[in-house]
PDB file of N, CA, C and O in Angstrom:
ATOM      1  N   GLY F   1      19.955  -7.005 -17.121  1.00  0.00           N
ATOM      2  CA  GLY F   1      19.635  -5.810 -16.385  1.00  0.00           C
ATOM      3  C   GLY F   1      18.132  -5.584 -16.368  1.00  0.00           C
ATOM      4  O   GLY F   1      17.379  -6.212 -17.078  1.00  0.00           O
ATOM      5  N   GLY F   2      17.722  -4.676 -15.547  1.00  0.00           N
ATOM      6  CA  GLY F   2      16.317  -4.328 -15.428  1.00  0.00           C
ATOM      7  C   GLY F   2      16.038  -3.726 -14.077  1.00  0.00           C
ATOM      8  O   GLY F   2      16.956  -3.468 -13.309  1.00  0.00           O
ATOM      9  N   PHE F   3      14.796  -3.504 -13.789  1.00  0.00           N
ATOM     10  CA  PHE F   3      14.438  -2.927 -12.499  1.00  0.00           C
ATOM     11  C   PHE F   3      13.024  -3.347 -12.149  1.00  0.00           C
ATOM     12  O   PHE F   3      12.251  -3.756 -13.003  1.00  0.00           O
ATOM     13  N   TRP F   4      12.710  -3.261 -10.861  1.00  0.00           N
ATOM     14  CA  TRP F   4      11.353  -3.519 -10.383  1.00  0.00           C
ATOM     15  C   TRP F   4      10.595  -2.212 -10.345  1.00  0.00           C
ATOM     16  O   TRP F   4      11.085  -1.229  -9.815  1.00  0.00           O
ATOM     17  N   ALA F   5       9.418  -2.190 -10.877  1.00  0.00           N
ATOM     18  CA  ALA F   5       8.537  -1.035 -10.770  1.00  0.00           C
ATOM     19  C   ALA F   5       7.449  -1.412  -9.773  1.00  0.00           C
ATOM     20  O   ALA F   5       6.432  -1.971 -10.133  1.00  0.00           O
ATOM     21  N   LEU F   6       7.724  -1.144  -8.513  1.00  0.00           N
ATOM     22  CA  LEU F   6       6.796  -1.541  -7.455  1.00  0.00           C
ATOM     23  C   LEU F   6       5.888  -0.396  -7.056  1.00  0.00           C
ATOM     24  O   LEU F   6       6.206   0.764  -7.287  1.00  0.00           O
ATOM     25  N   PRO F   7       4.786  -0.700  -6.401  1.00  0.00           N
ATOM     26  CA  PRO F   7       3.972   0.358  -5.797  1.00  0.00           C
ATOM     27  C   PRO F   7       4.811   1.127  -4.788  1.00  0.00           C
ATOM     28  O   PRO F   7       5.820   0.633  -4.299  1.00  0.00           O
ATOM     29  N   ILE F   8       4.389   2.308  -4.440  1.00  0.00           N
ATOM     30  CA  ILE F   8       5.131   3.177  -3.534  1.00  0.00           C
ATOM     31  C   ILE F   8       4.336   3.352  -2.253  1.00  0.00           C
ATOM     32  O   ILE F   8       3.163   3.691  -2.288  1.00  0.00           O
ATOM     33  N   ALA F   9       4.984   3.123  -1.114  1.00  0.00           N
ATOM     34  CA  ALA F   9       4.318   3.262   0.187  1.00  0.00           C
ATOM     35  C   ALA F   9       4.502   4.669   0.721  1.00  0.00           C
ATOM     36  O   ALA F   9       5.594   5.223   0.663  1.00  0.00           O
ATOM     37  N   VAL F  10       3.444   5.258   1.237  1.00  0.00           N
ATOM     38  CA  VAL F  10       3.489   6.555   1.901  1.00  0.00           C
ATOM     39  C   VAL F  10       3.367   6.257   3.393  1.00  0.00           C
ATOM     40  O   VAL F  10       2.336   5.777   3.853  1.00  0.00           O
ATOM     41  N   GLN F  11       4.451   6.512   4.139  1.00  0.00           N
ATOM     42  CA  GLN F  11       4.448   6.182   5.558  1.00  0.00           C
ATOM     43  C   GLN F  11       3.634   7.207   6.343  1.00  0.00           C
ATOM     44  O   GLN F  11       3.829   8.412   6.199  1.00  0.00           O
ATOM     45  N   VAL F  12       2.700   6.733   7.155  1.00  0.00           N
ATOM     46  CA  VAL F  12       1.844   7.575   7.980  1.00  0.00           C
ATOM     47  C   VAL F  12       2.465   7.692   9.367  1.00  0.00           C
ATOM     48  O   VAL F  12       2.832   6.673   9.953  1.00  0.00           O
ATOM     49  N   PRO F  13       2.612   8.922   9.905  1.00  0.00           N
ATOM     50  CA  PRO F  13       3.179   9.065  11.251  1.00  0.00           C
ATOM     51  C   PRO F  13       2.402   8.239  12.276  1.00  0.00           C
ATOM     52  O   PRO F  13       1.175   8.185  12.245  1.00  0.00           O
ATOM     53  N   ASP F  14       3.128   7.579  13.169  1.00  0.00           N
ATOM     54  CA  ASP F  14       2.565   6.749  14.237  1.00  0.00           C
ATOM     55  C   ASP F  14       1.816   5.525  13.722  1.00  0.00           C
ATOM     56  O   ASP F  14       1.110   4.875  14.489  1.00  0.00           O
ATOM     57  N   GLY F  15       1.943   5.200  12.454  1.00  0.00           N
ATOM     58  CA  GLY F  15       1.300   4.009  11.906  1.00  0.00           C
ATOM     59  C   GLY F  15       2.276   2.850  11.855  1.00  0.00           C
ATOM     60  O   GLY F  15       3.485   3.033  11.991  1.00  0.00           O
ATOM     61  N   PRO F  16       1.780   1.636  11.637  1.00  0.00           N
ATOM     62  CA  PRO F  16       2.663   0.483  11.459  1.00  0.00           C
ATOM     63  C   PRO F  16       3.550   0.689  10.227  1.00  0.00           C
ATOM     64  O   PRO F  16       3.175   1.402   9.295  1.00  0.00           O
ATOM     65  N   LEU F  17       4.703   0.063  10.218  1.00  0.00           N
ATOM     66  CA  LEU F  17       5.647   0.191   9.112  1.00  0.00           C
ATOM     67  C   LEU F  17       5.174  -0.612   7.915  1.00  0.00           C
ATOM     68  O   LEU F  17       4.918  -1.815   8.025  1.00  0.00           O
ATOM     69  N   LEU F  18       5.028   0.048   6.763  1.00  0.00           N
ATOM     70  CA  LEU F  18       4.641  -0.628   5.523  1.00  0.00           C
ATOM     71  C   LEU F  18       5.874  -1.223   4.858  1.00  0.00           C
ATOM     72  O   LEU F  18       6.928  -0.591   4.816  1.00  0.00           O
ATOM     73  N   ARG F  19       5.718  -2.430   4.329  1.00  0.00           N
ATOM     74  CA  ARG F  19       6.788  -3.096   3.585  1.00  0.00           C
ATOM     75  C   ARG F  19       6.226  -3.519   2.232  1.00  0.00           C
ATOM     76  O   ARG F  19       5.088  -3.958   2.140  1.00  0.00           O
ATOM     77  N   ILE F  20       7.064  -3.409   1.197  1.00  0.00           N
ATOM     78  CA  ILE F  20       6.676  -3.829  -0.144  1.00  0.00           C
ATOM     79  C   ILE F  20       7.739  -4.786  -0.644  1.00  0.00           C
ATOM     80  O   ILE F  20       8.930  -4.481  -0.586  1.00  0.00           O
ATOM     81  N   SER F  21       7.297  -5.948  -1.137  1.00  0.00           N
ATOM     82  CA  SER F  21       8.247  -6.916  -1.675  1.00  0.00           C
ATOM     83  C   SER F  21       7.633  -7.608  -2.885  1.00  0.00           C
ATOM     84  O   SER F  21       6.429  -7.881  -2.917  1.00  0.00           O
ATOM     85  N   PRO F  22       8.463  -7.899  -3.892  1.00  0.00           N
ATOM     86  CA  PRO F  22       7.955  -8.608  -5.066  1.00  0.00           C
ATOM     87  C   PRO F  22       7.592 -10.041  -4.686  1.00  0.00           C
ATOM     88  O   PRO F  22       8.267 -10.673  -3.871  1.00  0.00           O
ATOM     89  N   THR F  23       6.488 -10.554  -5.236  1.00  0.00           N
ATOM     90  CA  THR F  23       6.087 -11.929  -4.956  1.00  0.00           C
ATOM     91  C   THR F  23       6.256 -12.818  -6.171  1.00  0.00           C
ATOM     92  O   THR F  23       6.675 -13.950  -6.052  1.00  0.00           O
ATOM     93  N   SER F  24       5.920 -12.321  -7.331  1.00  0.00           N
ATOM     94  CA  SER F  24       6.077 -13.027  -8.597  1.00  0.00           C
ATOM     95  C   SER F  24       6.040 -11.973  -9.687  1.00  0.00           C
ATOM     96  O   SER F  24       5.685 -10.826  -9.420  1.00  0.00           O
ATOM     97  N   PRO F  25       6.393 -12.321 -10.922  1.00  0.00           N
ATOM     98  CA  PRO F  25       6.375 -11.303 -11.971  1.00  0.00           C
ATOM     99  C   PRO F  25       5.024 -10.583 -12.053  1.00  0.00           C
ATOM    100  O   PRO F  25       3.975 -11.217 -12.140  1.00  0.00           O
ATOM    101  N   GLY F  26       5.076  -9.259 -11.954  1.00  0.00           N
ATOM    102  CA  GLY F  26       3.863  -8.453 -12.073  1.00  0.00           C
ATOM    103  C   GLY F  26       3.072  -8.273 -10.797  1.00  0.00           C
ATOM    104  O   GLY F  26       2.032  -7.628 -10.810  1.00  0.00           O
ATOM    105  N   LEU F  27       3.536  -8.842  -9.663  1.00  0.00           N
ATOM    106  CA  LEU F  27       2.815  -8.725  -8.395  1.00  0.00           C
ATOM    107  C   LEU F  27       3.767  -8.337  -7.257  1.00  0.00           C
ATOM    108  O   LEU F  27       4.950  -8.661  -7.302  1.00  0.00           O
ATOM    109  N   ALA F  28       3.216  -7.661  -6.272  1.00  0.00           N
ATOM    110  CA  ALA F  28       3.979  -7.301  -5.078  1.00  0.00           C
ATOM    111  C   ALA F  28       3.079  -7.457  -3.863  1.00  0.00           C
ATOM    112  O   ALA F  28       1.859  -7.314  -3.956  1.00  0.00           O
ATOM    113  N   GLU F  29       3.683  -7.752  -2.726  1.00  0.00           N
ATOM    114  CA  GLU F  29       2.931  -7.842  -1.485  1.00  0.00           C
ATOM    115  C   GLU F  29       3.208  -6.607  -0.642  1.00  0.00           C
ATOM    116  O   GLU F  29       4.364  -6.238  -0.433  1.00  0.00           O
ATOM    117  N   ILE F  30       2.145  -5.963  -0.188  1.00  0.00           N
ATOM    118  CA  ILE F  30       2.256  -4.858   0.764  1.00  0.00           C
ATOM    119  C   ILE F  30       1.820  -5.427   2.105  1.00  0.00           C
ATOM    120  O   ILE F  30       0.723  -5.975   2.227  1.00  0.00           O
ATOM    121  N   SER F  31       2.693  -5.315   3.093  1.00  0.00           N
ATOM    122  CA  SER F  31       2.367  -5.843   4.411  1.00  0.00           C
ATOM    123  C   SER F  31       2.739  -4.821   5.471  1.00  0.00           C
ATOM    124  O   SER F  31       3.512  -3.901   5.221  1.00  0.00           O
ATOM    125  N   TRP F  32       2.172  -4.981   6.638  1.00  0.00           N
ATOM    126  CA  TRP F  32       2.491  -4.099   7.750  1.00  0.00           C
ATOM    127  C   TRP F  32       2.534  -4.916   9.020  1.00  0.00           C
ATOM    128  O   TRP F  32       1.803  -5.879   9.194  1.00  0.00           O
ATOM    129  N   ASP F  33       3.462  -4.514   9.871  1.00  0.00           N
ATOM    130  CA  ASP F  33       3.686  -5.262  11.082  1.00  0.00           C
ATOM    131  C   ASP F  33       3.818  -4.297  12.246  1.00  0.00           C
ATOM    132  O   ASP F  33       4.584  -3.340  12.148  1.00  0.00           O
ATOM    133  N   PRO F  34       3.083  -4.523  13.291  1.00  0.00           N
ATOM    134  CA  PRO F  34       2.110  -5.597  13.430  1.00  0.00           C
ATOM    135  C   PRO F  34       0.816  -5.249  12.695  1.00  0.00           C
ATOM    136  O   PRO F  34       0.544  -4.080  12.444  1.00  0.00           O
ATOM    137  N   PRO F  35      -0.014  -6.270  12.337  1.00  0.00           N
ATOM    138  CA  PRO F  35      -1.316  -5.982  11.749  1.00  0.00           C
ATOM    139  C   PRO F  35      -2.188  -5.309  12.800  1.00  0.00           C
ATOM    140  O   PRO F  35      -2.729  -5.954  13.673  1.00  0.00           O
ATOM    141  N   THR F  36      -2.224  -3.994  12.761  1.00  0.00           N
ATOM    142  CA  THR F  36      -2.817  -3.191  13.825  1.00  0.00           C
ATOM    143  C   THR F  36      -4.301  -2.952  13.597  1.00  0.00           C
ATOM    144  O   THR F  36      -4.686  -2.429  12.553  1.00  0.00           O
ATOM    145  N   PRO F  37      -5.141  -3.320  14.560  1.00  0.00           N
ATOM    146  CA  PRO F  37      -6.575  -3.063  14.415  1.00  0.00           C
ATOM    147  C   PRO F  37      -6.859  -1.575  14.236  1.00  0.00           C
ATOM    148  O   PRO F  37      -6.187  -0.728  14.822  1.00  0.00           O
ATOM    149  N   GLY F  38      -7.822  -1.278  13.389  1.00  0.00           N
ATOM    150  CA  GLY F  38      -8.219   0.109  13.172  1.00  0.00           C
ATOM    151  C   GLY F  38      -7.580   0.754  11.962  1.00  0.00           C
ATOM    152  O   GLY F  38      -8.051   1.776  11.482  1.00  0.00           O
ATOM    153  N   PHE F  39      -6.490   0.194  11.428  1.00  0.00           N
ATOM    154  CA  PHE F  39      -5.853   0.737  10.236  1.00  0.00           C
ATOM    155  C   PHE F  39      -6.366   0.005   9.000  1.00  0.00           C
ATOM    156  O   PHE F  39      -6.590  -1.200   9.024  1.00  0.00           O
ATOM    157  N   VAL F  40      -6.554   0.749   7.896  1.00  0.00           N
ATOM    158  CA  VAL F  40      -7.010   0.191   6.621  1.00  0.00           C
ATOM    159  C   VAL F  40      -6.054   0.669   5.540  1.00  0.00           C
ATOM    160  O   VAL F  40      -5.673   1.842   5.507  1.00  0.00           O
ATOM    161  N   LEU F  41      -5.649  -0.237   4.649  1.00  0.00           N
ATOM    162  CA  LEU F  41      -4.798   0.131   3.538  1.00  0.00           C
ATOM    163  C   LEU F  41      -5.627   0.869   2.494  1.00  0.00           C
ATOM    164  O   LEU F  41      -6.723   0.440   2.142  1.00  0.00           O
ATOM    165  N   GLN F  42      -5.091   1.994   2.007  1.00  0.00           N
ATOM    166  CA  GLN F  42      -5.754   2.785   0.967  1.00  0.00           C
ATOM    167  C   GLN F  42      -4.789   3.011  -0.190  1.00  0.00           C
ATOM    168  O   GLN F  42      -3.569   2.953  -0.014  1.00  0.00           O
ATOM    169  N   SER F  43      -5.344   3.294  -1.369  1.00  0.00           N
ATOM    170  CA  SER F  43      -4.516   3.565  -2.543  1.00  0.00           C
ATOM    171  C   SER F  43      -4.994   4.834  -3.242  1.00  0.00           C
ATOM    172  O   SER F  43      -6.145   5.247  -3.111  1.00  0.00           O
ATOM    173  N   SER F  44      -4.055   5.430  -3.993  1.00  0.00           N
ATOM    174  CA  SER F  44      -4.346   6.604  -4.813  1.00  0.00           C
ATOM    175  C   SER F  44      -3.433   6.550  -6.033  1.00  0.00           C
ATOM    176  O   SER F  44      -2.296   6.071  -5.946  1.00  0.00           O
ATOM    177  N   SER F  45      -3.902   7.044  -7.156  1.00  0.00           N
ATOM    178  CA  SER F  45      -3.074   7.064  -8.369  1.00  0.00           C
ATOM    179  C   SER F  45      -2.263   8.343  -8.485  1.00  0.00           C
ATOM    180  O   SER F  45      -1.467   8.491  -9.404  1.00  0.00           O
ATOM    181  N   SER F  46      -2.439   9.277  -7.536  1.00  0.00           N
ATOM    182  CA  SER F  46      -1.720  10.551  -7.588  1.00  0.00           C
ATOM    183  C   SER F  46      -1.439  11.056  -6.175  1.00  0.00           C
ATOM    184  O   SER F  46      -2.260  10.885  -5.280  1.00  0.00           O
ATOM    185  N   LEU F  47      -0.290  11.689  -6.005  1.00  0.00           N
ATOM    186  CA  LEU F  47      -0.016  12.359  -4.737  1.00  0.00           C
ATOM    187  C   LEU F  47      -0.238  13.858  -4.834  1.00  0.00           C
ATOM    188  O   LEU F  47      -0.352  14.540  -3.835  1.00  0.00           O
ATOM    189  N   SER F  48      -0.312  14.382  -6.073  1.00  0.00           N
ATOM    190  CA  SER F  48      -0.536  15.821  -6.218  1.00  0.00           C
ATOM    191  C   SER F  48      -1.971  16.199  -5.869  1.00  0.00           C
ATOM    192  O   SER F  48      -2.213  17.242  -5.283  1.00  0.00           O
ATOM    193  N   THR F  49      -2.924  15.364  -6.237  1.00  0.00           N
ATOM    194  CA  THR F  49      -4.331  15.541  -5.835  1.00  0.00           C
ATOM    195  C   THR F  49      -4.861  14.176  -5.427  1.00  0.00           C
ATOM    196  O   THR F  49      -5.648  13.561  -6.152  1.00  0.00           O
ATOM    197  N   PRO F  50      -4.425  13.671  -4.261  1.00  0.00           N
ATOM    198  CA  PRO F  50      -4.791  12.299  -3.893  1.00  0.00           C
ATOM    199  C   PRO F  50      -6.267  12.122  -3.609  1.00  0.00           C
ATOM    200  O   PRO F  50      -6.904  12.974  -3.005  1.00  0.00           O
ATOM    201  N   GLU F  51      -6.801  11.049  -4.123  1.00  0.00           N
ATOM    202  CA  GLU F  51      -8.145  10.589  -3.799  1.00  0.00           C
ATOM    203  C   GLU F  51      -7.979   9.174  -3.274  1.00  0.00           C
ATOM    204  O   GLU F  51      -7.885   8.225  -4.041  1.00  0.00           O
ATOM    205  N   TRP F  52      -7.868   9.055  -1.950  1.00  0.00           N
ATOM    206  CA  TRP F  52      -7.603   7.770  -1.323  1.00  0.00           C
ATOM    207  C   TRP F  52      -8.867   6.922  -1.269  1.00  0.00           C
ATOM    208  O   TRP F  52      -9.937   7.415  -0.948  1.00  0.00           O
ATOM    209  N   SER F  53      -8.722   5.643  -1.603  1.00  0.00           N
ATOM    210  CA  SER F  53      -9.841   4.712  -1.488  1.00  0.00           C
ATOM    211  C   SER F  53      -9.347   3.426  -0.821  1.00  0.00           C
ATOM    212  O   SER F  53      -8.186   3.043  -0.971  1.00  0.00           O
ATOM    213  N   ASP F  54     -10.233   2.770  -0.076  1.00  0.00           N
ATOM    214  CA  ASP F  54      -9.874   1.548   0.626  1.00  0.00           C
ATOM    215  C   ASP F  54      -9.546   0.434  -0.369  1.00  0.00           C
ATOM    216  O   ASP F  54     -10.209   0.286  -1.394  1.00  0.00           O
ATOM    217  N   VAL F  55      -8.518  -0.348  -0.040  1.00  0.00           N
ATOM    218  CA  VAL F  55      -8.121  -1.506  -0.834  1.00  0.00           C
ATOM    219  C   VAL F  55      -8.897  -2.716  -0.313  1.00  0.00           C
ATOM    220  O   VAL F  55      -8.957  -2.924   0.904  1.00  0.00           O
ATOM    221  N   PRO F  56      -9.515  -3.519  -1.206  1.00  0.00           N
ATOM    222  CA  PRO F  56     -10.199  -4.727  -0.719  1.00  0.00           C
ATOM    223  C   PRO F  56      -9.236  -5.592   0.087  1.00  0.00           C
ATOM    224  O   PRO F  56      -8.078  -5.740  -0.280  1.00  0.00           O
ATOM    225  N   GLU F  57      -9.710  -6.137   1.188  1.00  0.00           N
ATOM    226  CA  GLU F  57      -8.907  -6.944   2.108  1.00  0.00           C
ATOM    227  C   GLU F  57      -7.805  -6.108   2.772  1.00  0.00           C
ATOM    228  O   GLU F  57      -6.840  -6.654   3.285  1.00  0.00           O
ATOM    229  N   GLY F  58      -7.943  -4.791   2.758  1.00  0.00           N
ATOM    230  CA  GLY F  58      -6.910  -3.895   3.255  1.00  0.00           C
ATOM    231  C   GLY F  58      -6.832  -3.760   4.758  1.00  0.00           C
ATOM    232  O   GLY F  58      -6.151  -2.871   5.254  1.00  0.00           O
ATOM    233  N   ASP F  59      -7.503  -4.640   5.499  1.00  0.00           N
ATOM    234  CA  ASP F  59      -7.407  -4.586   6.952  1.00  0.00           C
ATOM    235  C   ASP F  59      -6.844  -5.893   7.523  1.00  0.00           C
ATOM    236  O   ASP F  59      -6.932  -6.154   8.708  1.00  0.00           O
ATOM    237  N   THR F  60      -6.208  -6.707   6.658  1.00  0.00           N
ATOM    238  CA  THR F  60      -5.768  -8.038   7.057  1.00  0.00           C
ATOM    239  C   THR F  60      -4.301  -8.119   7.462  1.00  0.00           C
ATOM    240  O   THR F  60      -3.887  -9.127   8.002  1.00  0.00           O
ATOM    241  N   GLY F  61      -3.476  -7.138   7.150  1.00  0.00           N
ATOM    242  CA  GLY F  61      -2.052  -7.178   7.470  1.00  0.00           C
ATOM    243  C   GLY F  61      -1.170  -7.464   6.277  1.00  0.00           C
ATOM    244  O   GLY F  61       0.036  -7.273   6.345  1.00  0.00           O
ATOM    245  N   ALA F  62      -1.742  -7.911   5.160  1.00  0.00           N
ATOM    246  CA  ALA F  62      -0.972  -8.156   3.936  1.00  0.00           C
ATOM    247  C   ALA F  62      -1.921  -8.214   2.750  1.00  0.00           C
ATOM    248  O   ALA F  62      -3.001  -8.789   2.844  1.00  0.00           O
ATOM    249  N   VAL F  63      -1.503  -7.606   1.634  1.00  0.00           N
ATOM    250  CA  VAL F  63      -2.311  -7.564   0.416  1.00  0.00           C
ATOM    251  C   VAL F  63      -1.372  -7.729  -0.771  1.00  0.00           C
ATOM    252  O   VAL F  63      -0.297  -7.128  -0.798  1.00  0.00           O
ATOM    253  N   VAL F  64      -1.757  -8.528  -1.758  1.00  0.00           N
ATOM    254  CA  VAL F  64      -0.999  -8.661  -2.997  1.00  0.00           C
ATOM    255  C   VAL F  64      -1.641  -7.748  -4.037  1.00  0.00           C
ATOM    256  O   VAL F  64      -2.859  -7.777  -4.234  1.00  0.00           O
ATOM    257  N   VAL F  65      -0.799  -6.913  -4.682  1.00  0.00           N
ATOM    258  CA  VAL F  65      -1.289  -5.921  -5.651  1.00  0.00           C
ATOM    259  C   VAL F  65      -0.485  -6.022  -6.945  1.00  0.00           C
ATOM    260  O   VAL F  65       0.644  -6.527  -6.939  1.00  0.00           O
ATOM    261  N   PRO F  66      -1.043  -5.532  -8.059  1.00  0.00           N
ATOM    262  CA  PRO F  66      -0.276  -5.495  -9.307  1.00  0.00           C
ATOM    263  C   PRO F  66       0.926  -4.562  -9.159  1.00  0.00           C
ATOM    264  O   PRO F  66       0.838  -3.523  -8.514  1.00  0.00           O
ATOM    265  N   ALA F  67       2.041  -4.952  -9.765  1.00  0.00           N
ATOM    266  CA  ALA F  67       3.248  -4.133  -9.712  1.00  0.00           C
ATOM    267  C   ALA F  67       3.698  -3.754 -11.118  1.00  0.00           C
ATOM    268  O   ALA F  67       4.873  -3.531 -11.368  1.00  0.00           O
ATOM    269  N   ASN F  68       2.759  -3.688 -12.029  1.00  0.00           N
ATOM    270  CA  ASN F  68       3.081  -3.262 -13.386  1.00  0.00           C
ATOM    271  C   ASN F  68       1.973  -2.331 -13.862  1.00  0.00           C
ATOM    272  O   ASN F  68       0.924  -2.241 -13.251  1.00  0.00           O
ATOM    273  N   GLY F  69       2.231  -1.656 -14.934  1.00  0.00           N
ATOM    274  CA  GLY F  69       1.219  -0.723 -15.441  1.00  0.00           C
ATOM    275  C   GLY F  69       1.277   0.604 -14.705  1.00  0.00           C
ATOM    276  O   GLY F  69       2.330   1.074 -14.315  1.00  0.00           O
ATOM    277  N   ARG F  70       0.132   1.175 -14.469  1.00  0.00           N
ATOM    278  CA  ARG F  70       0.003   2.491 -13.843  1.00  0.00           C
ATOM    279  C   ARG F  70       0.504   2.483 -12.395  1.00  0.00           C
ATOM    280  O   ARG F  70       0.272   1.535 -11.655  1.00  0.00           O
ATOM    281  N   ALA F  71       1.188   3.554 -11.990  1.00  0.00           N
ATOM    282  CA  ALA F  71       1.705   3.665 -10.625  1.00  0.00           C
ATOM    283  C   ALA F  71       0.579   3.943  -9.638  1.00  0.00           C
ATOM    284  O   ALA F  71      -0.357   4.691  -9.941  1.00  0.00           O
ATOM    285  N   PHE F  72       0.658   3.330  -8.478  1.00  0.00           N
ATOM    286  CA  PHE F  72      -0.264   3.586  -7.391  1.00  0.00           C
ATOM    287  C   PHE F  72       0.522   3.837  -6.120  1.00  0.00           C
ATOM    288  O   PHE F  72       1.632   3.324  -5.952  1.00  0.00           O
ATOM    289  N   TYR F  73      -0.040   4.623  -5.245  1.00  0.00           N
ATOM    290  CA  TYR F  73       0.546   4.938  -3.957  1.00  0.00           C
ATOM    291  C   TYR F  73      -0.343   4.326  -2.884  1.00  0.00           C
ATOM    292  O   TYR F  73      -1.560   4.287  -3.029  1.00  0.00           O
ATOM    293  N   TYR F  74       0.266   3.857  -1.812  1.00  0.00           N
ATOM    294  CA  TYR F  74      -0.466   3.182  -0.752  1.00  0.00           C
ATOM    295  C   TYR F  74      -0.142   3.797   0.591  1.00  0.00           C
ATOM    296  O   TYR F  74       0.982   4.239   0.821  1.00  0.00           O
ATOM    297  N   ARG F  75      -1.126   3.824   1.469  1.00  0.00           N
ATOM    298  CA  ARG F  75      -0.921   4.301   2.832  1.00  0.00           C
ATOM    299  C   ARG F  75      -1.857   3.536   3.761  1.00  0.00           C
ATOM    300  O   ARG F  75      -2.864   2.977   3.330  1.00  0.00           O
ATOM    301  N   LEU F  76      -1.506   3.526   5.043  1.00  0.00           N
ATOM    302  CA  LEU F  76      -2.415   3.013   6.059  1.00  0.00           C
ATOM    303  C   LEU F  76      -3.168   4.196   6.637  1.00  0.00           C
ATOM    304  O   LEU F  76      -2.571   5.241   6.928  1.00  0.00           O
ATOM    305  N   HIS F  77      -4.457   4.024   6.812  1.00  0.00           N
ATOM    306  CA  HIS F  77      -5.302   5.099   7.315  1.00  0.00           C
ATOM    307  C   HIS F  77      -6.077   4.575   8.507  1.00  0.00           C
ATOM    308  O   HIS F  77      -6.583   3.455   8.494  1.00  0.00           O
ATOM    309  N   LYS F  78      -6.153   5.381   9.545  1.00  0.00           N
ATOM    310  CA  LYS F  78      -6.954   5.029  10.716  1.00  0.00           C
ATOM    311  C   LYS F  78      -8.117   6.003  10.791  1.00  0.00           C
ATOM    312  O   LYS F  78      -7.946   7.160  11.166  1.00  0.00           O
ATOM    313  N   PRO F  79      -9.327   5.539  10.375  1.00  0.00           N
ATOM    314  CA  PRO F  79     -10.485   6.439  10.357  1.00  0.00           C
ATOM    315  C   PRO F  79     -10.871   6.942  11.744  1.00  0.00           C
ATOM    316  O   PRO F  79     -10.558   6.405  12.741  1.00  0.00           O
TER     317      PRO F  79
END
């Protein structure tokens, strides 16, 4: 028994659909389809007082992130 502790996607209205899938132990891939120009993946460690920051390589359509330890939330943002 056990469970996956994956990052959590926050869906943005009118944005591409975010998908999260495990890739290997301790890692997950966040992807969006289609990879839409103008959107950037951002992360925050809290939703109660979010401080969103851009994820490196967050404009490519797919990013591999840690899926263990502290929880993070992800969203696509169009500046």
